[in-house]
XYZ file of C-alpha atoms in Angstrom:
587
model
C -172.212 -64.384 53.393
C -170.887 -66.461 50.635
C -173.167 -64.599 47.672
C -172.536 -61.304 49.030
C -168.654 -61.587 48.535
C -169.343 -63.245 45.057
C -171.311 -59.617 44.906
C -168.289 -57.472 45.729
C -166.061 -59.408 43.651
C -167.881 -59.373 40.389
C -167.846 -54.881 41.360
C -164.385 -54.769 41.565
C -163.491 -56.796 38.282
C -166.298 -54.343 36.342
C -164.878 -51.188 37.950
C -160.946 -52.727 36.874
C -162.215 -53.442 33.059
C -163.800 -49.625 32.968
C -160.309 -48.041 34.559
C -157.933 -50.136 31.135
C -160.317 -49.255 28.899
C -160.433 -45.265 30.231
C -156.619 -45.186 30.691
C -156.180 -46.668 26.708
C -158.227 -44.027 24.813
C -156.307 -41.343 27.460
C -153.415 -42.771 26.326
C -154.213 -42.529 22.167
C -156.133 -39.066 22.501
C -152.763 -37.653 24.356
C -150.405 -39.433 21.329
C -153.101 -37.683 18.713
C -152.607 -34.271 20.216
C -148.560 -34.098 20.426
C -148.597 -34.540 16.575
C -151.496 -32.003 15.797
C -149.240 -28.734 16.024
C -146.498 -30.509 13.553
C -149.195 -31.541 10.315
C -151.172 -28.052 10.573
C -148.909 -25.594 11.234
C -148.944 -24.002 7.660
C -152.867 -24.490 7.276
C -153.300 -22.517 10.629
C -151.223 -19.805 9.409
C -153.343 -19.526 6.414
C -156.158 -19.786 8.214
C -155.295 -17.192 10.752
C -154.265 -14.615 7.543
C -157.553 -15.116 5.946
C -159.326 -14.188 9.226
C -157.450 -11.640 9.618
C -158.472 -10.095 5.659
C -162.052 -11.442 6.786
C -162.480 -8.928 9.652
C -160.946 -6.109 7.863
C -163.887 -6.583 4.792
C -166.333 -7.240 7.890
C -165.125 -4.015 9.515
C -166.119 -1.860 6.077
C -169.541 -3.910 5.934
C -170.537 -2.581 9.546
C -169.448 0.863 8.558
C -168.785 3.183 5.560
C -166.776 5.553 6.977
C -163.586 3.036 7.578
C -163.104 4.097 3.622
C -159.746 6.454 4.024
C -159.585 9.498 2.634
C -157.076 10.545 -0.148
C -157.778 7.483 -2.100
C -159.627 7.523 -5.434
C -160.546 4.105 -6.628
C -164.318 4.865 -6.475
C -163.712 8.278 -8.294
C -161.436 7.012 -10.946
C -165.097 5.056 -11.440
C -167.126 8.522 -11.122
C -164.822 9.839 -14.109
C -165.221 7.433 -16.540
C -168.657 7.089 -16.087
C -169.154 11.264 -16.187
C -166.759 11.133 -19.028
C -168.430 8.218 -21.517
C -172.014 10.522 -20.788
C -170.398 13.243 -22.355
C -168.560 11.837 -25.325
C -171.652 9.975 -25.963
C -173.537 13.182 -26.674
C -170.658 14.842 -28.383
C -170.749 11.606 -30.915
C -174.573 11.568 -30.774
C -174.139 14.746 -32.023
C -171.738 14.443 -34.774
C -173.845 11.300 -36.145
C -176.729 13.597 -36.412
C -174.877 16.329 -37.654
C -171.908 16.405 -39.731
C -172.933 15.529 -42.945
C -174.866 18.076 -43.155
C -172.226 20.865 -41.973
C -168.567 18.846 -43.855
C -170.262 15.715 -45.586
C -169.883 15.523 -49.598
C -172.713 18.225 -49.844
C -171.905 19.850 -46.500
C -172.294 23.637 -45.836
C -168.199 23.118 -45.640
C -167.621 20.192 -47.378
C -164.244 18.363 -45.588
C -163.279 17.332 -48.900
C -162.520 20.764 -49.436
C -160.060 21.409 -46.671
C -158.094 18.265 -46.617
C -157.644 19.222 -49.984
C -156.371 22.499 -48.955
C -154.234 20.683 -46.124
C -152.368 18.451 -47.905
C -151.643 21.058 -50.590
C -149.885 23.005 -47.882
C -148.352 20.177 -45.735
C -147.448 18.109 -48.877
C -146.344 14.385 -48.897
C -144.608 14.550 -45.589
C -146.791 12.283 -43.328
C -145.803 13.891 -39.851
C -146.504 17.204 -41.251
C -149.753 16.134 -42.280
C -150.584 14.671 -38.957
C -149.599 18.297 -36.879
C -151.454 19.901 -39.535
C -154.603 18.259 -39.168
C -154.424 14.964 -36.829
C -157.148 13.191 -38.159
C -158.363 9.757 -39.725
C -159.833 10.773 -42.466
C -156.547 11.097 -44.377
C -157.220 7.477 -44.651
C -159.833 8.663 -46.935
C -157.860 10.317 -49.285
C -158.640 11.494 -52.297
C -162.332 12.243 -49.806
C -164.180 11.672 -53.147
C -166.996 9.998 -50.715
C -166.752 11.160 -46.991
C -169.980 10.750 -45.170
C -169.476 7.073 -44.654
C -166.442 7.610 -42.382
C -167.942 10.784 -40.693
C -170.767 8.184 -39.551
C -167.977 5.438 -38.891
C -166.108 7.652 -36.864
C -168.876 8.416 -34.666
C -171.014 5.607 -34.391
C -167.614 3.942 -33.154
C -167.098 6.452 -30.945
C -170.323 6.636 -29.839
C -170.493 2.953 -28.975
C -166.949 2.808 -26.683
C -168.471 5.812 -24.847
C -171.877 3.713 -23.944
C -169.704 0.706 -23.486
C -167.527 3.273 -20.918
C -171.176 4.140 -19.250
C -172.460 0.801 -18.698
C -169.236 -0.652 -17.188
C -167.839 2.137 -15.409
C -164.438 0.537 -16.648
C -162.145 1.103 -19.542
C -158.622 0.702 -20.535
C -155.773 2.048 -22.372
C -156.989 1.172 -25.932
C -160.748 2.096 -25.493
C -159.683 5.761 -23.980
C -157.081 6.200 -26.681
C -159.624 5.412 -29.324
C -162.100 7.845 -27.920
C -159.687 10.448 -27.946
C -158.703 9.516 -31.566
C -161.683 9.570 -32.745
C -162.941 12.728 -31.527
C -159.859 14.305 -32.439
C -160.526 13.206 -35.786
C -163.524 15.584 -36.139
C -162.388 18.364 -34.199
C -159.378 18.696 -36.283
C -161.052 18.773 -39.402
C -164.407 20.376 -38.304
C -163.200 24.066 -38.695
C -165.552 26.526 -37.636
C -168.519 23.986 -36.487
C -165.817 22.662 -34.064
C -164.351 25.899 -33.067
C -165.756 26.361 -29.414
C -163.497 26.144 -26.255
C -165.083 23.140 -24.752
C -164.406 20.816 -28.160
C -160.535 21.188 -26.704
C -161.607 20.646 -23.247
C -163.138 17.368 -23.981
C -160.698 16.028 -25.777
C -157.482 17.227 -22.949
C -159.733 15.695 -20.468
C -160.133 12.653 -21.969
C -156.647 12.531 -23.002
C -156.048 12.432 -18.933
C -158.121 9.250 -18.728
C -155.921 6.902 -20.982
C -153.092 7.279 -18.155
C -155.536 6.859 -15.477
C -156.864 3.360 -16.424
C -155.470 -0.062 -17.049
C -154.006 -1.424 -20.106
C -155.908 -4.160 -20.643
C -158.046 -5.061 -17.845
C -162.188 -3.812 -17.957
C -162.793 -4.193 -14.041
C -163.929 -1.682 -12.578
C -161.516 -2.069 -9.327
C -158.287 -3.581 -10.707
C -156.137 -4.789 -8.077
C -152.693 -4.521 -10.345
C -154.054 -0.643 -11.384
C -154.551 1.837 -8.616
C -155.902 4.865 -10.284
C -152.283 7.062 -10.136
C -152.092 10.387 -8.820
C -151.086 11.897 -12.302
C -154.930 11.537 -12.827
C -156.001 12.923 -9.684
C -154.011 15.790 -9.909
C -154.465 16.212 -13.611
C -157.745 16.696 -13.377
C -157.624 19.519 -10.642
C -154.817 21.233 -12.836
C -157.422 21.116 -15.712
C -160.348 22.750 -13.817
C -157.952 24.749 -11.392
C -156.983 26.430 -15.213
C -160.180 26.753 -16.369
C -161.733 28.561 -13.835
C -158.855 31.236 -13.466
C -159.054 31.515 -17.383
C -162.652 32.155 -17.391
C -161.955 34.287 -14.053
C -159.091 36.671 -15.413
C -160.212 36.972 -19.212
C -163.763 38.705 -17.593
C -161.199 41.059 -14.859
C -159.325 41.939 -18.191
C -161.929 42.349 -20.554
C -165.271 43.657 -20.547
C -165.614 46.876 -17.996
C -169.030 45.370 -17.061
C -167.531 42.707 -15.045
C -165.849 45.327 -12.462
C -168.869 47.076 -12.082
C -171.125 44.138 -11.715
C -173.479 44.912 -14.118
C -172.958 41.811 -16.784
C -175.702 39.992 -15.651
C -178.234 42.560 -16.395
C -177.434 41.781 -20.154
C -175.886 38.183 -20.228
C -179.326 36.114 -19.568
C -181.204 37.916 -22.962
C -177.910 38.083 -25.221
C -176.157 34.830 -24.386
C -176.134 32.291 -27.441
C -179.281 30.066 -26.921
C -181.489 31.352 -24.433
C -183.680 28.605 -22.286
C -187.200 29.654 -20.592
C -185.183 29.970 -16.912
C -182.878 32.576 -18.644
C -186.273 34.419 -19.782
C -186.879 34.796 -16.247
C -183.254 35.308 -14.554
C -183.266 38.489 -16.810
C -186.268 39.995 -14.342
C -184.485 39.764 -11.172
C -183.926 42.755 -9.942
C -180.504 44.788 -9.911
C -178.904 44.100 -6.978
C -179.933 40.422 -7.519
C -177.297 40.342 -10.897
C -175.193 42.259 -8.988
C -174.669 39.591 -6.101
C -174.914 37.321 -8.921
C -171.318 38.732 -11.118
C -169.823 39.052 -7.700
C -170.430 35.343 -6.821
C -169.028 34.762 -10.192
C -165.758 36.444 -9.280
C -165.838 34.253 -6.286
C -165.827 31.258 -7.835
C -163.614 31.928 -10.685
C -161.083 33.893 -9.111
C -160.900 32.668 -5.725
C -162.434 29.457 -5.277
C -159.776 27.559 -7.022
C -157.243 28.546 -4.861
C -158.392 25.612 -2.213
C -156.874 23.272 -4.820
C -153.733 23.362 -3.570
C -155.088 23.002 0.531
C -155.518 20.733 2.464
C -158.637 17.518 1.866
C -161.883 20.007 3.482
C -160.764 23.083 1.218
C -160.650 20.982 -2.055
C -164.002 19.619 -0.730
C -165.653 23.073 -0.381
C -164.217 24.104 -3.598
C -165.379 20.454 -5.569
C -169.127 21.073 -4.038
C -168.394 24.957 -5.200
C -167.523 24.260 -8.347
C -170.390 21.869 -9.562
C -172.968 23.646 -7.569
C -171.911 26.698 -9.906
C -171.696 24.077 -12.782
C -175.462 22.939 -12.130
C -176.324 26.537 -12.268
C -174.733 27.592 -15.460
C -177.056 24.064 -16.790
C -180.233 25.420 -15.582
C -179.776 29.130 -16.907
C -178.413 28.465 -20.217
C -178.260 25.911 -23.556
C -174.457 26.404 -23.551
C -174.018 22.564 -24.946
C -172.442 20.417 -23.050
C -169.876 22.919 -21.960
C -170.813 23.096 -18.423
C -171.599 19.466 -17.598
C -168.040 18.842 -18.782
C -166.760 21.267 -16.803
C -168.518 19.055 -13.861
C -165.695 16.084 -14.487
C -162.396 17.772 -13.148
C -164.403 18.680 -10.361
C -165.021 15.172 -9.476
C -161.291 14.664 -8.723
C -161.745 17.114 -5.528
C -163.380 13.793 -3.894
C -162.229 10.531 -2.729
C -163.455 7.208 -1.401
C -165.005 8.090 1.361
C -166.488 11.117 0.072
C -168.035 9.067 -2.736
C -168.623 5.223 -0.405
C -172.561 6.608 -0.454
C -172.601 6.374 -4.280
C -172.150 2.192 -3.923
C -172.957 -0.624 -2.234
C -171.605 -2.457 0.264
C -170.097 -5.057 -1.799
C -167.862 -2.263 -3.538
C -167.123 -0.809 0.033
C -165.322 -4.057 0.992
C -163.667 -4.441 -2.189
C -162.432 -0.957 -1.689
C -161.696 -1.398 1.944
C -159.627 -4.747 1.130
C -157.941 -2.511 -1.686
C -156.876 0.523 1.091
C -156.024 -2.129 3.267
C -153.328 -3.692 0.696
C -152.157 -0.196 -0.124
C -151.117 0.481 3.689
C -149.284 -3.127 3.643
C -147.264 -1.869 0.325
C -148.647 -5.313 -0.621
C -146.999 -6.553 -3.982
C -150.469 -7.107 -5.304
C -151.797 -3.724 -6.077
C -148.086 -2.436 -7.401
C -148.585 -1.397 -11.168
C -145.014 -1.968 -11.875
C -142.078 -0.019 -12.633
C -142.937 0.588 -16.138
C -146.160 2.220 -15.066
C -144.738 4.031 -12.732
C -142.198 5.518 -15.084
C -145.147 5.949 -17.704
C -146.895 8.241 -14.982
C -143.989 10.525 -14.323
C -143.231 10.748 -17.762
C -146.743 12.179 -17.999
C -146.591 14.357 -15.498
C -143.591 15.825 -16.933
C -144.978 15.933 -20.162
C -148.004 17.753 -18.530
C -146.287 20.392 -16.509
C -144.036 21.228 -19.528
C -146.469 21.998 -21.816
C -148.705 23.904 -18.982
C -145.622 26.735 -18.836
C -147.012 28.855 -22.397
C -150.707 28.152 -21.190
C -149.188 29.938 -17.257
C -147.458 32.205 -19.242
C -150.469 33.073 -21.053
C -152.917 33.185 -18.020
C -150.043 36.166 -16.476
C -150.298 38.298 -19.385
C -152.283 41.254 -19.947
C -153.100 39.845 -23.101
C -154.235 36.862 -22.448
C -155.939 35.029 -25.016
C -158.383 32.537 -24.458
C -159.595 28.779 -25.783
C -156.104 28.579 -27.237
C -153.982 25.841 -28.135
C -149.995 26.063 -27.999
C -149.789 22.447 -29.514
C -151.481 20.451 -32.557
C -152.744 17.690 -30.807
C -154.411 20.167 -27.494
C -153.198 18.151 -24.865
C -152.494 21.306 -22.477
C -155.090 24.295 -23.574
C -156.029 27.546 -22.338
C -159.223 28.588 -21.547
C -162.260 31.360 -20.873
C -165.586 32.476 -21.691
C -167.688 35.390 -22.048
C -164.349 37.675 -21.658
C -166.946 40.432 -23.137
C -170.567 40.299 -23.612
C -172.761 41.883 -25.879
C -175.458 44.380 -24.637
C -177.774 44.119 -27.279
C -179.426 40.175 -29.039
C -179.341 40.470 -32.993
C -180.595 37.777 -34.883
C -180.285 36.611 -38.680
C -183.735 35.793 -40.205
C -183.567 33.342 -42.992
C -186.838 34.228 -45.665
C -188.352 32.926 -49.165
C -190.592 33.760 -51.735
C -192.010 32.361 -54.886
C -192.676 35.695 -55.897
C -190.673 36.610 -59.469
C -189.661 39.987 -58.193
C -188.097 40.081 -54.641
C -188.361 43.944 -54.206
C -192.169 44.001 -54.811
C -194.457 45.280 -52.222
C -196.163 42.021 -53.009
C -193.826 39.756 -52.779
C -194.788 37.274 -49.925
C -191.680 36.206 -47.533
C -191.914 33.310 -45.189
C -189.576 32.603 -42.643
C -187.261 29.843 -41.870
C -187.397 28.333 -38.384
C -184.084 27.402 -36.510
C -184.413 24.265 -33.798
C -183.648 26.290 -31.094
C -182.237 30.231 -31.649
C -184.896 33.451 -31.233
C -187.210 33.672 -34.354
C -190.831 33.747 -33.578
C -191.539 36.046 -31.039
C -194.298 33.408 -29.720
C -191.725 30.938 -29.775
C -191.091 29.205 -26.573
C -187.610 29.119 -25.991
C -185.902 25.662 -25.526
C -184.316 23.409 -23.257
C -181.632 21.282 -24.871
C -178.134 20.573 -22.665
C -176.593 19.080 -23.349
C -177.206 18.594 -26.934
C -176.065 20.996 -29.460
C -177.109 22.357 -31.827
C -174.052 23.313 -33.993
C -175.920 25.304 -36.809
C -177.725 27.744 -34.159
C -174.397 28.442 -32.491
C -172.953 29.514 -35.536
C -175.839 31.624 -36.568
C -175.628 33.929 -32.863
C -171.931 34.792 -34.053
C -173.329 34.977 -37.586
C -175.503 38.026 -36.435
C -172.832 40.531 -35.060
C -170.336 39.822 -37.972
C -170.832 40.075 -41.585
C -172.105 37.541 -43.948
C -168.671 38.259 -45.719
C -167.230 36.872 -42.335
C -169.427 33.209 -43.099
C -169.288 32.205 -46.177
C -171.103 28.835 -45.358
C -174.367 31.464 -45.148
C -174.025 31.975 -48.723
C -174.191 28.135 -49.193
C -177.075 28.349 -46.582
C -179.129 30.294 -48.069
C -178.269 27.911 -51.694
C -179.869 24.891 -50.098
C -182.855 26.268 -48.866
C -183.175 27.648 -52.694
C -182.922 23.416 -53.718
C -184.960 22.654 -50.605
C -181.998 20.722 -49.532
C -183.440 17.914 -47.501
C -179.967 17.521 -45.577
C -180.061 21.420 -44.689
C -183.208 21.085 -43.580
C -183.134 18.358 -41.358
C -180.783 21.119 -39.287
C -183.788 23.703 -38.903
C -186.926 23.078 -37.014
C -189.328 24.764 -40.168
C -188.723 25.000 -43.881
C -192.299 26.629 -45.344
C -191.136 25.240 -48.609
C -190.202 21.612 -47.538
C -192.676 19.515 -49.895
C -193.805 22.193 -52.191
C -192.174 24.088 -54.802
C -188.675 25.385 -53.737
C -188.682 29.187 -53.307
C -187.324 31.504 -56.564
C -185.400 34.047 -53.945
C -183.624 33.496 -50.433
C -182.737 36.454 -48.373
C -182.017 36.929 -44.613
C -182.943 39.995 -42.363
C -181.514 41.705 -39.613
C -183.467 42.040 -36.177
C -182.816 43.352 -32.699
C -184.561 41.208 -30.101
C -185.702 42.084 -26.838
C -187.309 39.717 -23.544
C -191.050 40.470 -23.103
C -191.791 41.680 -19.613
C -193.140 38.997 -17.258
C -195.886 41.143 -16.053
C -196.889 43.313 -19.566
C -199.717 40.932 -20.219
C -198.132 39.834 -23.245
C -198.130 35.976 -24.694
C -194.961 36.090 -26.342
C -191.851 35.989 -25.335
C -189.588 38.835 -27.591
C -189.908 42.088 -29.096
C -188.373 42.117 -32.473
C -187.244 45.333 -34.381
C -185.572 45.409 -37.918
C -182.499 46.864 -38.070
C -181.937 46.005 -41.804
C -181.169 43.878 -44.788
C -178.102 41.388 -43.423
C -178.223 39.315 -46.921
C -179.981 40.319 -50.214
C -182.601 38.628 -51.713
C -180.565 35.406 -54.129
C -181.307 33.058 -56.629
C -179.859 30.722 -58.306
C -178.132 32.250 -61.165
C -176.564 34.626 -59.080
C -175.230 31.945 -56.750
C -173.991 29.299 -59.466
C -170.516 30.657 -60.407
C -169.974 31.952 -56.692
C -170.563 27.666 -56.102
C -168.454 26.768 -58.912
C -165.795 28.542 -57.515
C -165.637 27.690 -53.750
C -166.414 23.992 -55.148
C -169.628 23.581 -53.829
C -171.244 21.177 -55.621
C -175.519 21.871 -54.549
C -176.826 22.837 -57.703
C -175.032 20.266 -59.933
C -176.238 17.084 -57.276
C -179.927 15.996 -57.428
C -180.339 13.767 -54.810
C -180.364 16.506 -52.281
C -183.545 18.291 -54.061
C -187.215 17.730 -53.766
């Protein structure tokens, strides 16, 4: 009995020990967790606001469409990108091109007209600047030019790649594009004469208020791409397709009675192989085809001004037409420019497909700051007051180009203003029924008007010569010297006087000249004794005749007589062209 109560007892004293010990580390956990809620109140806060930014990134990452419409931060991105593509090829082209058209020894030498320019605007430094705004009066007295006609676009090719690549820019990199396009424009008289030279440069102008000053992100929290860009950009294609809509109502009959098309795919400027074809379609296939035309030109753009699913309908219309235009013609880059404005129709949710899901979250996070008015993505009053001014600025100089777009007389690929920041626009207000071309010929032969005189013909890179010829596919490059020659060939040589100068290099075999044309027979061999240039009417083959080549070709007559040098020399010496007295430029 006595061990088994020694038993109990030693039970009881355990069981005691275990109770203290419990009832101590109840008693510390319970002081621990009164003071919790007082050291971590702010951290909890935090943490609860960061979860809370957390799910609304995880929400985009499950699912695209949580983008909202009616916000453009992806297709401020779309622009640029679209944008840089196309100045790069308009620089690519002027590197390739202008010293031979208003180099030193161009066809119409620059020195020539700045000359003339500053004779007329005199010393006065803002009247030179409206009269031609331009960096090259930094080159003044232009003894040596080419070197800043290659500056000028090598720079400006280089921003637009740098543009590409990024999908970013800012306020100095957009202004310098523009600057330095506008530099060759303004100066490039006739080889810079086409509508879409002022469309490039008013639709980059739009892109130095739509970016950030300094920043090259490509989603800039501080910069929200502003509506004066959005909407911009729909005013600029909204006018272009009424222009080019209303000049063809006005002008030729052909367009009313739907029968343009039957001529337009053989007579328009540089025909491609799918034009060659389009012409074969049968009647009622060109007539559907002008009245689609109408459609989108006239009425299309009227779902600019609707709500989100018309401007959708009329974006997809509008590039769809765009890509069209691409495949059935070499009209430069003229239509794939046109494609930018149209990109404004879409926002971020139309466009969440075109990036990944990283960018979806940053743009979700961004949309989600927006609706909180958060501080963060504010661009500041002085931007906002920079982006009404603009829009002011805009819509005042837009009343001549409405005024001109309600007149009977409407003119088209007009500016109102030196510097073309609001233009009016339009193409193919007529068309011609008939394709002339201007063939470019030489002979060694003493006597040009002997029956044995042998003439070989000068090749152009890409306009009708050869019958056999297949025709080319180049947008869109451009091929500046080709252009000129399809308006050469229903005017007068009179009209061009650079075909006088023409037809002067290819008596020097000009090596600058003829890196322009695809063919000089005389390149390498002794330069021809006479240069002359015929007349022609052209004509498509038939698909079905049997026949390997692709024109018919009938002379219509003598469109230059045959030239030489002495008869050219004092005609040179007075228009200051300078070929015959410069020897590097000969073989």
């Amino acid at each position: 009995m006595t061990k088994q109560r020694e038993t109990t007892r030693r039970t009881r004293k355990k069981r005691k020990k275990r109770k203290v010990k419990k009832g101590c580390e109840y008693k510390q956990k319970e002081e621990d967790t009164g003071d919790k809620p007082l050291m971590e109140k702010e951290e909890e806060s935090q943490e609860k606001d960061k979860k809370s930014e957390e799910e609304s990134e995880g929400r985009a990452e499950r699912h695209d469409a949580t983008l909202l419409p009616d916000s453009y931060w992806l297709t401020r991105i779309v622009y640029l990108r679209f944008l840089a593509f196309i100045y790069a090829v308009a620089f690519l082209v002027a590197l390739h091109q202008n010293k031979q058209l208003i180099g030193d020894n161009g066809l119409l030498p620059v020195k020539n007209y700045m000359q003339l320019v500053a004779k007329r605007a005199g010393s006065d430094w803002w009247e030179r600047i409206k009269a031609a705004p331009t960096l090259l009066w930094l080159a003044e007295p232009w003894t040596t030019v080419d070197p800043w006609l290659d500056l000028i676009a090598g720079a400006g090719l280089t921003l637009a790649c740098v543009v590409l690549l990024l999908g970013a820019a800012n306020v100095f990199i957009m202004l310098a594009l523009w600057i330095l396009y506008h530099s060759l424009v303004a100066v490039g008289q006739q080889w810079y004469g086409f509508g879409w030279e002022s469309q490039l440069l008013e639709t980059g102008l739009l892109g130095v208020w739509g970016v950030p000053l300094l920043s090259l992100r490509r989603l800039p929290t501080s910069s929200p791409p502003p509506l004066v860009l959005v909407w911009g950009l729909r005013w600029l294609i909204f006018r272009i397709m009424m222009g080019a809509g209303l000049i063809k109502v006005r002008g030729d009959p052909c367009w009313m009675d739907l029968t343009c098309m039957n001529y337009h795919y053989q007579t328009q400027p540089v025909p491609n192989p799918m034009s060659y074809y389009l012409h074969q379609s049968p009647e009622v296939i060109h007539k559907l085809e002008t009245l689609g035309n109408h459609i989108i030109e006239l009425l299309l753009p009227l779902f600019t001004f609707l709500p989100r699913s018309f401007m959708i309908t009329c974006g997809i219309g509008q590039i769809m037409f765009q890509v069209i235009l691409i495949i059935s013609g070499n009209l430069s880059f003229l239509n794939w420019l046109t494609i930018v404005p149209s990109l404004a129709y879409f926002d971020d949710r139309w466009y969440a497909g075109l990036f990944s899901r990283a960018t979806h979250r940053r743009v979700a996070h961004l949309q989600h700051l927006q609706q909180r008015d958060s501080p963060l993505v504010d661009p500041g009053n002085t931007r906002k007051a920079v982006n009404v001014s603009v829009g002011i600025m805009v819509a005042f100089l837009s009343l001549p180009v409405v005024v001109n777009l309600l007149s009977s007389r409407q003119a088209m690929n007009t500016s109102f203003e030196p510097f073309r920041i609001v233009n009016t626009y339009g193409a193919f207000g007529s068309i011609t029924k008939q394709r002339t071309e201007v063939v470019f010929e030489g002979t060694h032969h003493s006597n040009p008007e002997s029956p044995s005189a042998v003439w070989e013909e000068y090749e152009f890179k890409c306009k009708p010569g050869r019958v056999d010829r297949t025709p080319c596919l180049i947008s869109p490059y451009h091929y500046r010297l080709d252009w000129l020659m399809w308006f050469a060939a229903f005017q007068r040589y009179s009209d061009n006087p650079w075909l006088v100068h023409l037809a002067g290099k290819f008596l020097v075999n000009d090596k600058t000249v003829s890196s322009l044309i695809a063919h000089n027979p005389f390149l390498g061999k002794e330069p021809p004794r006479f240069v002359r240039a015929l007349h022609y009417s052209y004509n498509y083959t038939s698909v079905g005749s049997g026949s390997q080549d692709w024109y018919t070709r009938e002379l219509i007559g003598t469109y230059l007589p045959p030239l030489d040098i002495s008869t050219l020399k004092p005609i040179f010496k007075r228009m200051n062209w300078a070929t015959f007295v410069t020897p590097a430029t000969t073989t």
